[in-house]
XYZ file of C-alpha atoms in Angstrom:
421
model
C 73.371 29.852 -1.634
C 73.172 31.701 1.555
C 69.558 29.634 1.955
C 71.379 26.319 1.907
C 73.749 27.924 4.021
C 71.476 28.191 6.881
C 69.941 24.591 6.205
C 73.737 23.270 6.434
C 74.083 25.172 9.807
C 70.654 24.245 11.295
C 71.339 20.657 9.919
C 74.767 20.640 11.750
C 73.063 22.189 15.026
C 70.502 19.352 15.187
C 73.357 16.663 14.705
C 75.030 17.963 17.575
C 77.652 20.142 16.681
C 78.778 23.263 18.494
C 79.280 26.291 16.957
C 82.400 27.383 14.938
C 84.640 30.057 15.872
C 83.787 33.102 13.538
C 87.498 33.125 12.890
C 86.509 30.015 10.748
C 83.745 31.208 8.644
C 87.008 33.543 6.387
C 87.312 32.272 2.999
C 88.788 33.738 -0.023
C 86.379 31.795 -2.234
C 82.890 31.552 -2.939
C 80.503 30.861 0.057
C 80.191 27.410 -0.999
C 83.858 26.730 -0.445
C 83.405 28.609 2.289
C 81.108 26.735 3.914
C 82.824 22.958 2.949
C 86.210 24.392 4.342
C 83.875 25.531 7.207
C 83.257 21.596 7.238
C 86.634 20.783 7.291
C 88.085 22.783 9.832
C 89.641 20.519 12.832
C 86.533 21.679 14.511
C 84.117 19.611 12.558
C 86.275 17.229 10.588
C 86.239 13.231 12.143
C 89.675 12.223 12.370
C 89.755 8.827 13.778
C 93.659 8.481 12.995
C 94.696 11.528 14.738
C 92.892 10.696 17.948
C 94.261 8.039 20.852
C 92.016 5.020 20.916
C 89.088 5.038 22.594
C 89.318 4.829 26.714
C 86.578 2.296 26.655
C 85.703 0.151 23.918
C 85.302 -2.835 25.668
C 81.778 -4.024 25.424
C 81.884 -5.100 29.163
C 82.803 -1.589 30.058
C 86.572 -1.099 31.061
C 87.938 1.274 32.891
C 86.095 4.114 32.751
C 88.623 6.465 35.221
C 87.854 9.613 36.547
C 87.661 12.676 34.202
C 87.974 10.032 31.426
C 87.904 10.853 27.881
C 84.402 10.070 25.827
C 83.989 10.442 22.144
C 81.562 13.397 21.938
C 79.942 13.857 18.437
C 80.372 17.638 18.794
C 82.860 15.793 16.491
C 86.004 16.289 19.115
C 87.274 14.802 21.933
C 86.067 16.592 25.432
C 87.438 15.684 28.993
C 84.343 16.418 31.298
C 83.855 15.942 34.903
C 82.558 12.819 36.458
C 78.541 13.123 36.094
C 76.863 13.037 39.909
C 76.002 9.246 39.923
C 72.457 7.973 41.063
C 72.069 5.423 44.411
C 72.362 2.313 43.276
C 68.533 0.186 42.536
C 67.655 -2.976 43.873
C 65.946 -4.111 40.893
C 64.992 -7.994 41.775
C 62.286 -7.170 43.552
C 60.593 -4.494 40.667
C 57.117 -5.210 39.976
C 58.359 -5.739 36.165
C 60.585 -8.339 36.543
C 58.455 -9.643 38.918
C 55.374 -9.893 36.364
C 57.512 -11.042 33.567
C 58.829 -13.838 35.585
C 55.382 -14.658 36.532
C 54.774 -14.940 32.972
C 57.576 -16.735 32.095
C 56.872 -19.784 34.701
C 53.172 -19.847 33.265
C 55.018 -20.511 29.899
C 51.985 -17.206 29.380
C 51.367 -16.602 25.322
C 49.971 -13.542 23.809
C 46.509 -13.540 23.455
C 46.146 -15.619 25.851
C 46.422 -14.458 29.320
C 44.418 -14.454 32.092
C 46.225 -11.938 34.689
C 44.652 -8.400 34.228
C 48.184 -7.164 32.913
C 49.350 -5.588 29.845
C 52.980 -5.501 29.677
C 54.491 -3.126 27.186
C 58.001 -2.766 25.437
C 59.076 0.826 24.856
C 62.116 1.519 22.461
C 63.507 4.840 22.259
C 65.845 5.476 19.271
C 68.132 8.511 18.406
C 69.066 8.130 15.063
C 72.289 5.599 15.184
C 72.230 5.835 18.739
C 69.456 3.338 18.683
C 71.970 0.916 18.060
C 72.293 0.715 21.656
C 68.418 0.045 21.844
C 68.581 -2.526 19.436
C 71.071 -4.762 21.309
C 68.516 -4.969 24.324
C 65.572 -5.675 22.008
C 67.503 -8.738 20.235
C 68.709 -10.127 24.231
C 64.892 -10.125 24.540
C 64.328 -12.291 21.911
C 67.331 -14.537 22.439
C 66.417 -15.056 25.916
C 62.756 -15.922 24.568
C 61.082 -13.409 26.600
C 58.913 -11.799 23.544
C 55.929 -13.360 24.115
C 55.523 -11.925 27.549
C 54.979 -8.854 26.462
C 51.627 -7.715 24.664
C 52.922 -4.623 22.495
C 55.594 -3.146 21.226
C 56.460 1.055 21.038
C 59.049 2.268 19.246
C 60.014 5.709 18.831
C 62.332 6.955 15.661
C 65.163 4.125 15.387
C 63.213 2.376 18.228
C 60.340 1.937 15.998
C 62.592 0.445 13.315
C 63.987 -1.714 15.624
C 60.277 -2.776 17.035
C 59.240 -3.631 13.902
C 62.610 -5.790 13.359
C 62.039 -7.715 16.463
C 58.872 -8.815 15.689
C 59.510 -10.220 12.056
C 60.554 -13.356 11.555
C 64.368 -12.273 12.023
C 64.736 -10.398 14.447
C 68.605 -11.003 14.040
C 68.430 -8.713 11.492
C 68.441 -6.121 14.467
C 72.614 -6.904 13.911
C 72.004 -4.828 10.406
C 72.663 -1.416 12.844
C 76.163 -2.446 13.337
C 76.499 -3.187 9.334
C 79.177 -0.762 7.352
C 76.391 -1.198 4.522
C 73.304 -0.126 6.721
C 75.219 3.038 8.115
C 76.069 4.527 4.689
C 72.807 3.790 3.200
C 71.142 5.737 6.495
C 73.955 8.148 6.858
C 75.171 11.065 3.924
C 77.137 13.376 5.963
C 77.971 15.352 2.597
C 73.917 16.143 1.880
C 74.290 18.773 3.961
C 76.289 20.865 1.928
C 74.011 20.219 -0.957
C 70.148 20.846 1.248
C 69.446 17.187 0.737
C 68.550 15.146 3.359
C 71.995 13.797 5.740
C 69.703 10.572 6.996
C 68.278 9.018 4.301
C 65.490 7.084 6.093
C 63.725 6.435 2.611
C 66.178 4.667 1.018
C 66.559 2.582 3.860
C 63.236 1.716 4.299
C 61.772 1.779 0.744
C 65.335 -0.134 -1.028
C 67.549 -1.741 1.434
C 64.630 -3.141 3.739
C 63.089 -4.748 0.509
C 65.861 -5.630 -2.136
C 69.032 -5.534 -0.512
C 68.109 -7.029 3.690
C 64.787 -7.737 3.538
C 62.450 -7.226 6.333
C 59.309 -9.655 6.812
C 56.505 -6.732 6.586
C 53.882 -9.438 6.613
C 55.342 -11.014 9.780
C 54.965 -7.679 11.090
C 51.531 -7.240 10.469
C 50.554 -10.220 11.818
C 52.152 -10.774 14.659
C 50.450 -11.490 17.638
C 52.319 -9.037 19.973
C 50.717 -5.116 18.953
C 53.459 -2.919 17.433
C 53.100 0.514 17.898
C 55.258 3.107 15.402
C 55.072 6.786 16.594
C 55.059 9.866 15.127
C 55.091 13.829 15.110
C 51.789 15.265 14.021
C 53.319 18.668 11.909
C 50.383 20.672 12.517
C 49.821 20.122 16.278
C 53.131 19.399 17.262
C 51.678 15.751 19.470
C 52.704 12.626 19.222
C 51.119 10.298 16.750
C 49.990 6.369 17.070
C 50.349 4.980 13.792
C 48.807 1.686 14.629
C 45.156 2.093 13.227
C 46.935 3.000 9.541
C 49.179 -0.268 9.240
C 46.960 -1.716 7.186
C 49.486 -3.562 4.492
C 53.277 -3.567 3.852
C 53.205 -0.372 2.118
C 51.637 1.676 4.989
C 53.658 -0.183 7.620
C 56.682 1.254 5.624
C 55.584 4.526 5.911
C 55.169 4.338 9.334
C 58.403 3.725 9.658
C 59.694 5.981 7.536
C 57.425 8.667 9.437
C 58.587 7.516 12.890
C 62.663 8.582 11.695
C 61.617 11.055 9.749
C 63.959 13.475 12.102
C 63.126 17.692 11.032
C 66.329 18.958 8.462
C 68.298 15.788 8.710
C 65.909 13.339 6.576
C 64.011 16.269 4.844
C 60.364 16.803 4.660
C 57.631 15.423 6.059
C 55.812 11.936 5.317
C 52.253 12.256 4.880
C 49.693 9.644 6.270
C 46.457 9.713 5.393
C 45.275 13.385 6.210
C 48.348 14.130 8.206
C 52.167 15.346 7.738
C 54.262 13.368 9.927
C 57.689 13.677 11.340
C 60.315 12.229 13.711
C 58.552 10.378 16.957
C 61.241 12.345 18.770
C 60.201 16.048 18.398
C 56.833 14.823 20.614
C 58.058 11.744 22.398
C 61.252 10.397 21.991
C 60.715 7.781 24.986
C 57.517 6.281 23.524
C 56.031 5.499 27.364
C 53.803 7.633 27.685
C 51.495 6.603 24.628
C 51.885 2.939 26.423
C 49.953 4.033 29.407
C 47.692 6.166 27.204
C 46.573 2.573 26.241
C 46.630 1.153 29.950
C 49.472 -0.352 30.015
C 50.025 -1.960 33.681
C 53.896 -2.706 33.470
C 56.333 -1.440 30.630
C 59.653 -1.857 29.737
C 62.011 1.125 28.496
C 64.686 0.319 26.316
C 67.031 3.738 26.470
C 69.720 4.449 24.340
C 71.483 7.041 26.066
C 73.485 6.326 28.639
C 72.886 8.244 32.546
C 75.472 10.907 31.989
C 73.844 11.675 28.502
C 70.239 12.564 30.494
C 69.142 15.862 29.167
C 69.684 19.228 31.351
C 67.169 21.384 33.052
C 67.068 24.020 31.090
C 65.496 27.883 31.375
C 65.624 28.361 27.380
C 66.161 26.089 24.599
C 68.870 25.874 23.355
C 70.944 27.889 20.445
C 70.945 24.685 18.240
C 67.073 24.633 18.865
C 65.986 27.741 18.398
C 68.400 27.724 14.720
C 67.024 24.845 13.713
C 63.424 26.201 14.482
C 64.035 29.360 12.985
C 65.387 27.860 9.806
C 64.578 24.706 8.988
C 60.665 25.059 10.548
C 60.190 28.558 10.155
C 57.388 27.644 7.559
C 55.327 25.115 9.818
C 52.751 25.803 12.767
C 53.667 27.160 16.182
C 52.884 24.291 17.484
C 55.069 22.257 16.331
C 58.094 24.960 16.582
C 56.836 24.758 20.360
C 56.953 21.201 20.511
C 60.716 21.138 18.891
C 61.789 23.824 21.659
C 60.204 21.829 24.381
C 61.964 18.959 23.211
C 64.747 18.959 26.497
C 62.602 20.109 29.009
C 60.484 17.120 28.354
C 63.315 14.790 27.699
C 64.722 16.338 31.357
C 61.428 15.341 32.979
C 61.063 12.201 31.310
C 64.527 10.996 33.031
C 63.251 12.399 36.175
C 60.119 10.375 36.287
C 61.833 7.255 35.079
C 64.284 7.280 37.482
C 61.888 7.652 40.741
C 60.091 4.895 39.035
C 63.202 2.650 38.772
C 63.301 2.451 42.054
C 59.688 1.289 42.163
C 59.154 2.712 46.290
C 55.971 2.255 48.040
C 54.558 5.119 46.793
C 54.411 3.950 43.490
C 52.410 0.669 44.683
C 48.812 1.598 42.934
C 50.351 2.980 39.966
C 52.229 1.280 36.873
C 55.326 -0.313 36.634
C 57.956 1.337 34.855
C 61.438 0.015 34.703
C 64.404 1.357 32.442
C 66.904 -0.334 31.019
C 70.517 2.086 30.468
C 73.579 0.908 28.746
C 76.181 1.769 31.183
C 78.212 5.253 31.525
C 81.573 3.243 31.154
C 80.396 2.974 27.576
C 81.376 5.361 25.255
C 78.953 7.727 24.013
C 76.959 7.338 20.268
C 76.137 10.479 18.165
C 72.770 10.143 15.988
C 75.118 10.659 13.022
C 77.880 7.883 14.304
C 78.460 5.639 11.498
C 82.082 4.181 12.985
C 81.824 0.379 12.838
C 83.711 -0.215 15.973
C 81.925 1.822 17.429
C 78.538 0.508 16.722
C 79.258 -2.932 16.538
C 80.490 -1.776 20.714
C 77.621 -0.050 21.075
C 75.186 -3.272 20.191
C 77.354 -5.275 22.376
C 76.645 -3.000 25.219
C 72.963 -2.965 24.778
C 72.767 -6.744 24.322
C 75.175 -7.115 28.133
C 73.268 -4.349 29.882
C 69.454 -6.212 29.041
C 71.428 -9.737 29.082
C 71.905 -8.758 32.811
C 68.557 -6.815 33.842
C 66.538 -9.630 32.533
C 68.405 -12.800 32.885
C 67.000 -13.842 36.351
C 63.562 -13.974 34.874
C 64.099 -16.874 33.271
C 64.864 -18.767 36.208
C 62.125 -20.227 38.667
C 60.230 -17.726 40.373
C 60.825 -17.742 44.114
C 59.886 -16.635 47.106
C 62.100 -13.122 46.991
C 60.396 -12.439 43.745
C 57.106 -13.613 44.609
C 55.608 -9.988 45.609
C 52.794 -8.004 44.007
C 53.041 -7.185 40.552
């Protein structure tokens, strides 16, 4: 018992919750009631009728005030300060929109293009967070911009959104705000029992096949590359499972490998000669491996919001190194290393995006990288949010924030948007 006691408390860490006063760990009975009233305590228990609606639930963004209150899945409300905001980016004049526009007059096709450019999507995920993600991919496709771009990366949730966009329904995407979907994905009460809390399996392997079927095929042979990642267990890198999607089956374990997140969907997936896990614990803002492969121009698809960017940090963090010390203690260094480094490279990631949002001279010879943020009027998404308000907001938001970005490519190119790409 005390063994699934530290799983439940590792589990908990890497979903985001913050420690529990000692004071609550007393119980009369045995530790597993201990532990579920441990579960229960106002701390950790989601009371949606005990707390004042939601500041900011409009999918436009309303008022977002000062100081405001967010919903912060350290399961409680918090008050925090207003986060230091960035100078505001000119984008109109970014080389991406400027080559997707480009594109768009040319009426360009995949496989068929004759400017020198490959333009890439990224999606990054975050468990149900990716909601947000998916959104912005499905404004893409409404606003019949897909075919401008020649591959698709999706990291975690992003990659199960990637692959969702380029079937033949991509309206499925909407299945992230279904009641259905989130219950499947999400068993908050596994973690009591050592079983996994996001059950990516089922997901993939029943209701992706019986229950909302997903076009695998379509997938596979779709002219636009899609690009799952993954976590390589024994070296702690990211993965391109690409070369293995060979037929419906494999693509499904790519998928399943991609969200396979460390404690919180249980163990590994293998591949071939490999164990895989969660995109995320390598690269949960799948750029990178799109200029590994020369990508010119991509596309980032984010899921957390500005004032959610990850801290500098010294040290990892106490959720990190429990979750590391439990629930990986029997895999390589490496890949503990990788899971500590997780928010120091998340922190640099935002860094570098951000000085390439604003896409300055200095940045001329090099590729064009352009993010796309849901707004931090928003309200914030845990990975374990299963609320269907709240998601069904947090689609909306995604959907508005790429509705606006990319709009103005589909009107003529002119003279303002006419520089080099």
């Amino acid at each position: 018992m005390a063994g699934r006691l530290g799983w439940a408390v590792a589990g908990g860490a890497l979903a985001g919750w913050r420690p529990v006063p000692l004071g609550a760990l007393r119980s009369t009975g045995p530790l597993g009631i201990g532990l579920l009233r441990v579960c229960h305590h106002p701390i950790l228990r989601h009371t949606r009728h005990n707390t004042p609606k939601h500041p900011n639930l409009d999918p436009a963004g309303g008022p977002g005030g000062e100081g405001g209150a967010r919903w912060s899945r350290s399961l409680s409300w918090s008050f925090s300060t207003p986060y230091p905001q960035e100078s505001v980016v000119d984008r109109s004049r970014h080389r991406m929109l400027t080559v997707l526009a480009r594109r768009a007059a040319e009426a360009s096709r995949p496989g068929e293009r004759t400017d020198g450019h490959r333009v890439a999507l990224a999606i990054e995920g975050g468990g149900m967070r990716g909601t947000v993600s998916a959104g912005m991919a499905l404004a893409i496709q409404q606003l019949g911009l897909l075919p401008l771009f020649d591959a698709v990366y999706g990291a975690s949730a992003g990659a199960i959104s990637g692959a969702w966009l380029l079937s033949t329904r991509p309206e499925g995407l909407r299945g992230w705000t279904d009641p259905v979907f989130a219950r499947a994905l999400i068993r908050r009460g596994n973690v009591l029992r050592a079983r996994p809390v996001v059950d990516v399996r089922s997901l993939v392997e029943t209701v992706y096949v019986r229950d909302f079927p997903l076009d695998f095929a379509s997938v596979l042979t779709s002219p636009i590359e899609f690009h799952p990642l993954a976590t390589d267990v024994l070296t702690g890198e990211a993965v391109d499972l690409r070369p293995s999607l060979t037929d419906e089956r494999a693509l499904r374990l790519a998928l399943r490998a991609s969200a396979a997140l460390p404690l919180l969907a249980g163990p590994p997936v293998p591949i071939g000669d490999r164990l895989l896990y969660d995109a995320g614990v390598a690269e949960s803002i799948p750029f990178r491996q799109a200029l590994r492969d020369g990508a010119t121009h991509v596309l980032v698809l984010r899921s957390r919001r500005l004032v959610d960017r990850a801290p500098a940090r010294t040290a990892p963090s106490w959720g990190s190194r429990l979750v590391t010390g439990v629930g990986l203690r029997r895999h390589t260094p490496a890949l503990r290393t990788a899971f500590l480094a997780r928010a120091a490279r998340l922190a640099a990631d935002d860094l570098l995006l951000a000085e390439h949002d604003r896409d300055g001279p200095s940045l001329s010879d090099g590729p064009a990288i352009l993010s796309i943020r849901p707004p931090d009027t928003s309200p914030g998404i845990s990975r374990l949010e299963s609320d269907p308000a709240l998601l069904h907001t947090a689609f909306e938001v995604g959907h508005a924030a790429a509705t606006g970005v990319l709009s103005p490519v589909t009107r003529p190119l002119d003279d303002s948007r006419s520089g080099p790409a």
